[in-house]
Short mmCIF file of C-alpha atoms and ligand atoms in Angstrom, two decimals:
data_model
loop_
_atom_site.label_atom_id
_atom_site.label_comp_id
_atom_site.label_asym_id
_atom_site.label_seq_id
_atom_site.Cartn_x
_atom_site.Cartn_y
_atom_site.Cartn_z
CA MET A 1 -129.66 -65.63 -69.58
CA ALA A 2 -131.24 -63.84 -72.52
CA ARG A 3 -131.68 -65.77 -75.76
CA VAL A 4 -129.50 -64.66 -78.68
CA ALA A 5 -131.15 -63.93 -82.03
CA ILE A 6 -129.82 -63.11 -85.45
CA VAL A 7 -132.03 -61.41 -88.01
CA THR A 8 -130.77 -61.48 -91.60
CA GLY A 9 -131.38 -58.36 -93.63
CA GLY A 10 -132.00 -56.84 -90.23
CA THR A 11 -130.96 -53.21 -90.64
CA ARG A 12 -133.83 -51.96 -92.81
CA GLY A 13 -137.53 -52.48 -93.45
CA ILE A 14 -139.20 -55.55 -91.97
CA GLY A 15 -135.89 -56.86 -90.59
CA LYS A 16 -135.30 -53.69 -88.60
CA ALA A 17 -138.78 -53.89 -87.08
CA ILE A 18 -138.15 -57.54 -86.17
CA CYS A 19 -134.86 -56.64 -84.44
CA GLU A 20 -136.55 -53.93 -82.40
CA SER A 21 -139.49 -56.12 -81.44
CA LEU A 22 -137.29 -59.03 -80.31
CA ARG A 23 -135.06 -56.66 -78.36
CA ASP A 24 -138.12 -55.20 -76.62
CA SER A 25 -139.07 -58.76 -75.63
CA GLY A 26 -135.76 -59.20 -73.83
CA VAL A 27 -133.81 -61.07 -76.52
CA THR A 28 -130.17 -60.16 -77.27
CA VAL A 29 -130.40 -59.34 -80.97
CA VAL A 30 -127.84 -58.86 -83.70
CA ALA A 31 -128.60 -57.91 -87.27
CA ASN A 32 -126.95 -59.22 -90.39
CA TYR A 33 -126.87 -57.13 -93.56
CA GLY A 34 -125.57 -57.63 -97.07
CA GLY A 35 -124.41 -54.37 -98.57
CA ASN A 36 -125.73 -51.02 -97.36
CA ASP A 37 -123.08 -49.87 -94.84
CA GLN A 38 -124.66 -46.45 -94.32
CA ALA A 39 -128.04 -47.95 -93.43
CA ALA A 40 -126.30 -50.36 -91.04
CA GLN A 41 -124.43 -47.56 -89.31
CA ASN A 42 -127.62 -45.54 -88.94
CA PHE A 43 -129.41 -48.62 -87.62
CA THR A 44 -126.79 -49.31 -84.94
CA ALA A 45 -126.64 -45.64 -83.94
CA GLU A 46 -130.42 -45.51 -83.60
CA THR A 47 -131.08 -48.88 -81.94
CA GLY A 48 -127.81 -49.83 -80.22
CA ILE A 49 -128.06 -53.23 -81.98
CA LYS A 50 -124.85 -54.59 -83.52
CA ALA A 51 -124.79 -55.23 -87.25
CA TYR A 52 -122.63 -57.84 -89.01
CA LYS A 53 -122.00 -57.81 -92.74
CA TRP A 54 -122.01 -60.92 -94.89
CA ASP A 55 -123.80 -62.28 -97.94
CA VAL A 56 -126.30 -64.88 -96.69
CA GLY A 57 -126.25 -66.50 -100.13
CA ASP A 58 -122.55 -67.31 -99.70
CA HIS A 59 -122.29 -70.59 -97.82
CA GLU A 60 -118.82 -70.03 -96.37
CA ALA A 61 -119.50 -66.40 -95.46
CA ALA A 62 -122.67 -67.38 -93.58
CA ALA A 63 -120.81 -70.09 -91.66
CA GLN A 64 -118.02 -67.69 -90.72
CA GLY A 65 -120.42 -64.87 -89.85
CA CYS A 66 -122.49 -67.06 -87.53
CA ALA A 67 -119.34 -68.41 -85.86
CA LYS A 68 -118.20 -64.83 -85.21
CA VAL A 69 -121.56 -63.86 -83.71
CA ALA A 70 -121.52 -66.96 -81.49
CA GLU A 71 -118.01 -66.08 -80.27
CA GLU A 72 -118.68 -62.39 -79.68
CA VAL A 73 -122.30 -62.47 -78.48
CA GLY A 74 -123.18 -66.05 -77.53
CA ASP A 75 -124.68 -69.25 -78.90
CA ILE A 76 -127.38 -68.45 -81.43
CA ASP A 77 -130.82 -69.58 -80.23
CA ILE A 78 -133.03 -67.81 -82.76
CA VAL A 79 -132.58 -67.24 -86.49
CA VAL A 80 -134.93 -65.07 -88.50
CA ASN A 81 -134.28 -65.58 -92.20
CA ASN A 82 -135.56 -62.28 -93.49
CA ALA A 83 -132.95 -61.26 -96.10
CA GLY A 84 -134.41 -61.14 -99.57
CA ILE A 85 -134.19 -59.33 -102.88
CA THR A 86 -136.42 -58.88 -105.90
CA ARG A 87 -135.37 -58.92 -109.57
CA ASP A 88 -138.85 -58.65 -111.08
CA GLY A 89 -139.52 -59.20 -114.76
CA VAL A 90 -141.63 -61.39 -116.96
CA LEU A 91 -140.01 -64.75 -117.75
CA HIS A 92 -139.38 -64.02 -121.40
CA LYS A 93 -137.30 -60.98 -120.40
CA MET A 94 -135.72 -62.44 -117.23
CA SER A 95 -132.01 -63.26 -117.36
CA TYR A 96 -130.54 -66.39 -115.83
CA ASP A 97 -128.65 -64.10 -113.47
CA ASP A 98 -131.92 -62.56 -112.21
CA TRP A 99 -133.29 -66.04 -111.60
CA HIS A 100 -130.15 -67.32 -109.92
CA GLU A 101 -129.46 -64.33 -107.65
CA VAL A 102 -132.96 -64.46 -106.18
CA MET A 103 -132.75 -68.22 -105.60
CA ARG A 104 -129.23 -67.95 -104.18
CA ILE A 105 -130.03 -65.20 -101.68
CA ASN A 106 -133.70 -65.74 -100.79
CA LEU A 107 -133.76 -69.55 -100.63
CA GLY A 108 -130.05 -70.42 -100.43
CA GLY A 109 -129.70 -67.95 -97.57
CA CYS A 110 -132.18 -69.98 -95.48
CA PHE A 111 -130.19 -73.16 -96.08
CA ASN A 112 -126.86 -71.50 -95.30
CA MET A 113 -128.08 -69.93 -92.06
CA ALA A 114 -129.79 -73.13 -90.91
CA LYS A 115 -126.67 -75.17 -91.70
CA ALA A 116 -124.67 -72.83 -89.49
CA CYS A 117 -127.09 -72.61 -86.56
CA PHE A 118 -129.43 -75.61 -86.47
CA PRO A 119 -126.85 -78.19 -85.24
CA GLY A 120 -126.10 -76.11 -82.13
CA MET A 121 -129.79 -75.59 -81.44
CA ARG A 122 -130.34 -79.37 -81.61
CA GLU A 123 -127.49 -80.00 -79.21
CA ARG A 124 -128.78 -77.42 -76.72
CA LYS A 125 -132.36 -78.72 -77.18
CA TRP A 126 -133.88 -75.31 -77.86
CA GLY A 127 -134.17 -73.20 -80.96
CA ARG A 128 -136.44 -71.02 -83.05
CA ILE A 129 -136.12 -70.53 -86.80
CA VAL A 130 -138.54 -68.19 -88.53
CA ASN A 131 -138.36 -67.90 -92.30
CA ILE A 132 -139.93 -64.93 -94.03
CA GLY A 133 -141.83 -66.25 -97.04
CA SER A 134 -144.35 -64.22 -99.00
CA ILE A 135 -147.92 -64.10 -100.23
CA ASN A 136 -146.31 -64.28 -103.67
CA GLY A 137 -144.81 -67.66 -102.77
CA GLN A 138 -148.31 -68.87 -101.88
CA ALA A 139 -150.28 -67.34 -104.72
CA GLY A 140 -147.69 -66.56 -107.42
CA GLN A 141 -147.27 -63.09 -108.92
CA TYR A 142 -147.01 -61.84 -112.49
CA GLY A 143 -143.39 -60.87 -113.13
CA GLN A 144 -141.92 -62.88 -110.26
CA VAL A 145 -141.20 -66.47 -111.30
CA ASN A 146 -137.84 -66.21 -109.51
CA TYR A 147 -139.13 -64.63 -106.29
CA ALA A 148 -142.32 -66.73 -106.14
CA ALA A 149 -140.31 -69.94 -106.65
CA ALA A 150 -137.79 -68.99 -103.95
CA LYS A 151 -140.49 -67.97 -101.46
CA SER A 152 -142.55 -71.06 -102.22
CA GLY A 153 -139.37 -73.07 -101.64
CA ILE A 154 -139.05 -71.41 -98.24
CA HIS A 155 -142.45 -72.76 -97.28
CA GLY A 156 -141.41 -76.33 -98.19
CA PHE A 157 -138.02 -75.90 -96.50
CA THR A 158 -139.84 -74.79 -93.34
CA LYS A 159 -142.11 -77.83 -93.17
CA ALA A 160 -139.24 -80.26 -93.81
CA LEU A 161 -136.85 -78.75 -91.27
CA ALA A 162 -139.65 -78.48 -88.70
CA GLN A 163 -139.94 -82.26 -88.77
CA GLU A 164 -136.20 -82.61 -88.18
CA GLY A 165 -136.18 -80.16 -85.28
CA ALA A 166 -139.37 -81.17 -83.49
CA ARG A 167 -137.94 -83.77 -81.11
CA ALA A 168 -134.97 -81.56 -80.30
CA GLY A 169 -137.01 -78.56 -79.15
CA VAL A 170 -136.30 -76.56 -82.30
CA THR A 171 -139.36 -75.03 -83.96
CA VAL A 172 -139.28 -73.90 -87.57
CA ASN A 173 -142.06 -71.69 -88.89
CA ALA A 174 -142.72 -69.26 -91.70
CA ILE A 175 -144.46 -65.94 -91.97
CA ALA A 176 -146.00 -65.06 -95.30
CA PRO A 177 -146.25 -61.27 -95.44
CA GLY A 178 -148.50 -59.57 -97.92
CA TYR A 179 -147.65 -56.15 -99.32
CA ILE A 180 -145.88 -54.21 -96.57
CA ASP A 181 -144.93 -50.54 -96.66
CA THR A 182 -141.17 -50.95 -97.32
CA ASP A 183 -138.59 -49.88 -99.93
CA MET A 184 -139.14 -53.19 -101.75
CA VAL A 185 -142.83 -52.55 -102.26
CA ALA A 186 -142.23 -48.86 -103.00
CA ALA A 187 -140.22 -50.06 -106.03
CA VAL A 188 -143.35 -51.58 -107.62
CA PRO A 189 -144.60 -49.23 -110.38
CA GLU A 190 -147.35 -47.02 -108.95
CA PRO A 191 -150.21 -48.04 -111.25
CA VAL A 192 -149.43 -51.72 -110.58
CA LEU A 193 -149.29 -51.14 -106.81
CA GLU A 194 -152.60 -49.23 -106.85
CA LYS A 195 -154.29 -52.27 -108.40
CA ILE A 196 -152.72 -54.56 -105.80
CA VAL A 197 -153.78 -52.40 -102.84
CA ALA A 198 -157.31 -52.28 -104.24
CA LYS A 199 -157.44 -56.06 -103.77
CA ILE A 200 -156.37 -56.01 -100.09
CA PRO A 201 -159.52 -56.43 -97.97
CA VAL A 202 -158.26 -54.21 -95.13
CA GLY A 203 -157.65 -51.49 -97.74
CA ARG A 204 -154.04 -50.58 -97.01
CA LEU A 205 -150.45 -51.80 -97.06
CA GLY A 206 -149.21 -53.58 -93.94
CA GLN A 207 -146.69 -52.07 -91.55
CA ALA A 208 -143.32 -53.68 -90.81
CA GLY A 209 -144.21 -53.77 -87.12
CA GLU A 210 -147.21 -55.97 -87.89
CA ILE A 211 -144.87 -58.64 -89.28
CA ALA A 212 -142.45 -58.17 -86.40
CA ARG A 213 -145.06 -58.90 -83.73
CA ALA A 214 -145.93 -62.18 -85.46
CA VAL A 215 -142.25 -63.16 -85.59
CA ASP A 216 -141.87 -62.20 -81.95
CA PHE A 217 -144.63 -64.62 -80.97
CA LEU A 218 -143.12 -67.51 -82.96
CA CYS A 219 -139.75 -66.91 -81.24
CA SER A 220 -141.21 -66.86 -77.74
CA GLU A 221 -140.89 -69.57 -75.09
CA GLU A 222 -144.69 -70.04 -75.24
CA ALA A 223 -144.69 -70.98 -78.94
CA GLY A 224 -143.02 -74.37 -78.46
CA PHE A 225 -146.03 -76.28 -79.81
CA VAL A 226 -146.19 -74.22 -83.02
CA THR A 227 -143.94 -75.73 -85.67
CA GLY A 228 -144.06 -76.26 -89.42
CA SER A 229 -146.72 -73.59 -89.70
CA THR A 230 -147.10 -70.63 -92.00
CA MET A 231 -148.69 -67.53 -90.56
CA SER A 232 -150.16 -65.30 -93.25
CA VAL A 233 -150.04 -61.59 -92.39
CA ASN A 234 -151.50 -59.98 -95.47
CA GLY A 235 -154.62 -57.94 -94.68
CA GLY A 236 -156.80 -60.78 -95.97
CA GLN A 237 -155.42 -60.56 -99.52
CA HIS A 238 -154.94 -64.31 -99.87
CA MET A 239 -156.69 -66.53 -97.37
CA TYR A 240 -154.53 -69.62 -97.34
N1 LIG B 301 -151.68 -59.63 -114.43
C1 LIG B 301 -151.88 -59.64 -115.76
N2 LIG B 301 -151.23 -58.81 -116.60
C2 LIG B 301 -150.37 -57.95 -116.06
C3 LIG B 301 -150.10 -57.89 -114.68
C4 LIG B 301 -150.81 -58.77 -113.86
N3 LIG B 301 -150.65 -58.78 -112.53
N4 LIG B 301 -149.18 -56.96 -114.44
C5 LIG B 301 -148.85 -56.43 -115.66
N5 LIG B 301 -149.57 -57.03 -116.63
C6 LIG B 301 -149.57 -56.76 -118.06
C7 LIG B 301 -149.68 -55.26 -118.32
O1 LIG B 301 -151.04 -54.86 -118.27
C8 LIG B 301 -149.08 -55.14 -119.70
O2 LIG B 301 -150.02 -55.55 -120.66
P1 LIG B 301 -150.18 -54.74 -122.01
O3 LIG B 301 -148.84 -54.77 -122.67
O4 LIG B 301 -151.24 -55.50 -122.75
O5 LIG B 301 -150.61 -53.36 -121.62
C9 LIG B 301 -147.99 -56.20 -119.71
O6 LIG B 301 -148.32 -57.09 -118.63
C10 LIG B 301 -146.63 -55.60 -119.47
O7 LIG B 301 -146.67 -54.88 -118.21
P2 LIG B 301 -145.57 -53.80 -117.86
O8 LIG B 301 -145.67 -52.64 -118.80
O9 LIG B 301 -145.62 -53.50 -116.39
O10 LIG B 301 -144.26 -54.64 -118.26
P3 LIG B 301 -142.80 -54.47 -117.79
O11 LIG B 301 -142.02 -55.51 -118.51
O12 LIG B 301 -142.38 -53.05 -117.87
O13 LIG B 301 -142.85 -54.83 -116.21
C11 LIG B 301 -143.19 -56.11 -114.29
C12 LIG B 301 -143.34 -56.07 -115.81
C13 LIG B 301 -141.70 -55.99 -113.92
C14 LIG B 301 -143.69 -57.48 -113.86
C15 LIG B 301 -143.99 -54.99 -113.63
O14 LIG B 301 -145.33 -55.09 -114.05
C16 LIG B 301 -143.93 -55.07 -112.12
O15 LIG B 301 -142.98 -54.63 -111.50
N6 LIG B 301 -144.96 -55.65 -111.49
C17 LIG B 301 -145.04 -55.78 -110.04
C18 LIG B 301 -144.59 -57.14 -109.63
C19 LIG B 301 -144.80 -57.25 -108.13
O16 LIG B 301 -145.91 -57.22 -107.61
N7 LIG B 301 -143.72 -57.41 -107.37
C20 LIG B 301 -143.82 -57.49 -105.96
C21 LIG B 301 -142.67 -56.77 -105.36
S1 LIG B 301 -142.85 -56.58 -103.58
C22 LIG B 301 -142.56 -58.11 -102.98
O17 LIG B 301 -142.21 -59.01 -103.68
C23 LIG B 301 -142.73 -58.28 -101.51
C24 LIG B 301 -143.66 -59.35 -101.20
O18 LIG B 301 -143.24 -60.42 -100.76
C25 LIG B 301 -145.10 -59.14 -101.36
#
């Protein structure tokens, strides 16, 4: 029987590419999304992949959402924690709300989804959790103390949970994307983005599909010996 995967923030950008790639590998995929109903409808119409709405940063909502997916689609074998937001600004101008929302969704979302799905994976002795970190969690980024802290937290969360899942056949890994051609990166002011791209050795932004293929590998049957790792997919921008 096909494995069942849930991809958070799965209806747009990198998440959408991950959904399509997993589906093409024979996985039964569902997408979660947080707010954009129109994008979700377009996504389902285009891909045939079901989309479920809840806020991953809301502990109860994540538990209920995952229970619904398990009931309607099947036990969840694979979780890709991709949902994330930016609220960029230098610290002296950043509000507490901008700090807290990014921590709540980007890092809290990983905890909430793992809490909902990891126990079942342990019981069934097979699971894959892939957390989408960021180059900016590895290297830091001017104007992103909130985002860099949350993404850096994801890398620590990954290594800790990997140790807990190892004996039970559950791998937990992270991908650290660099600057990928998505709406999130398009929101970076153009002169700032030009300077960033100039520092990418391959000389261009990444494509969402290039992240998706890496996720696809980490979710495969063959990747059972890869756990607690971070795969950097960043065009050589930060070799870490
Ligand atoms: N290093 C050093 N100084 C910098 C800098 C940097 N990287 N970026 C900006 N500055 C300086 C500017 O030169 C400017 O200096 P002066 O006043 O002396 O000219 C000063 O900081 C203020 O810059 P801004 O005018 O841009 O200030 P702002 O308050 O309007 O905006 C900002 C600040 C919100 C941080 C804006 O610069 C910005 O959006 N930067 C991009 C941040 C970024 O890379 N975000 C990544 C989003 S994509 C993502 O997160 C996905 C992923 O995982 C990779």
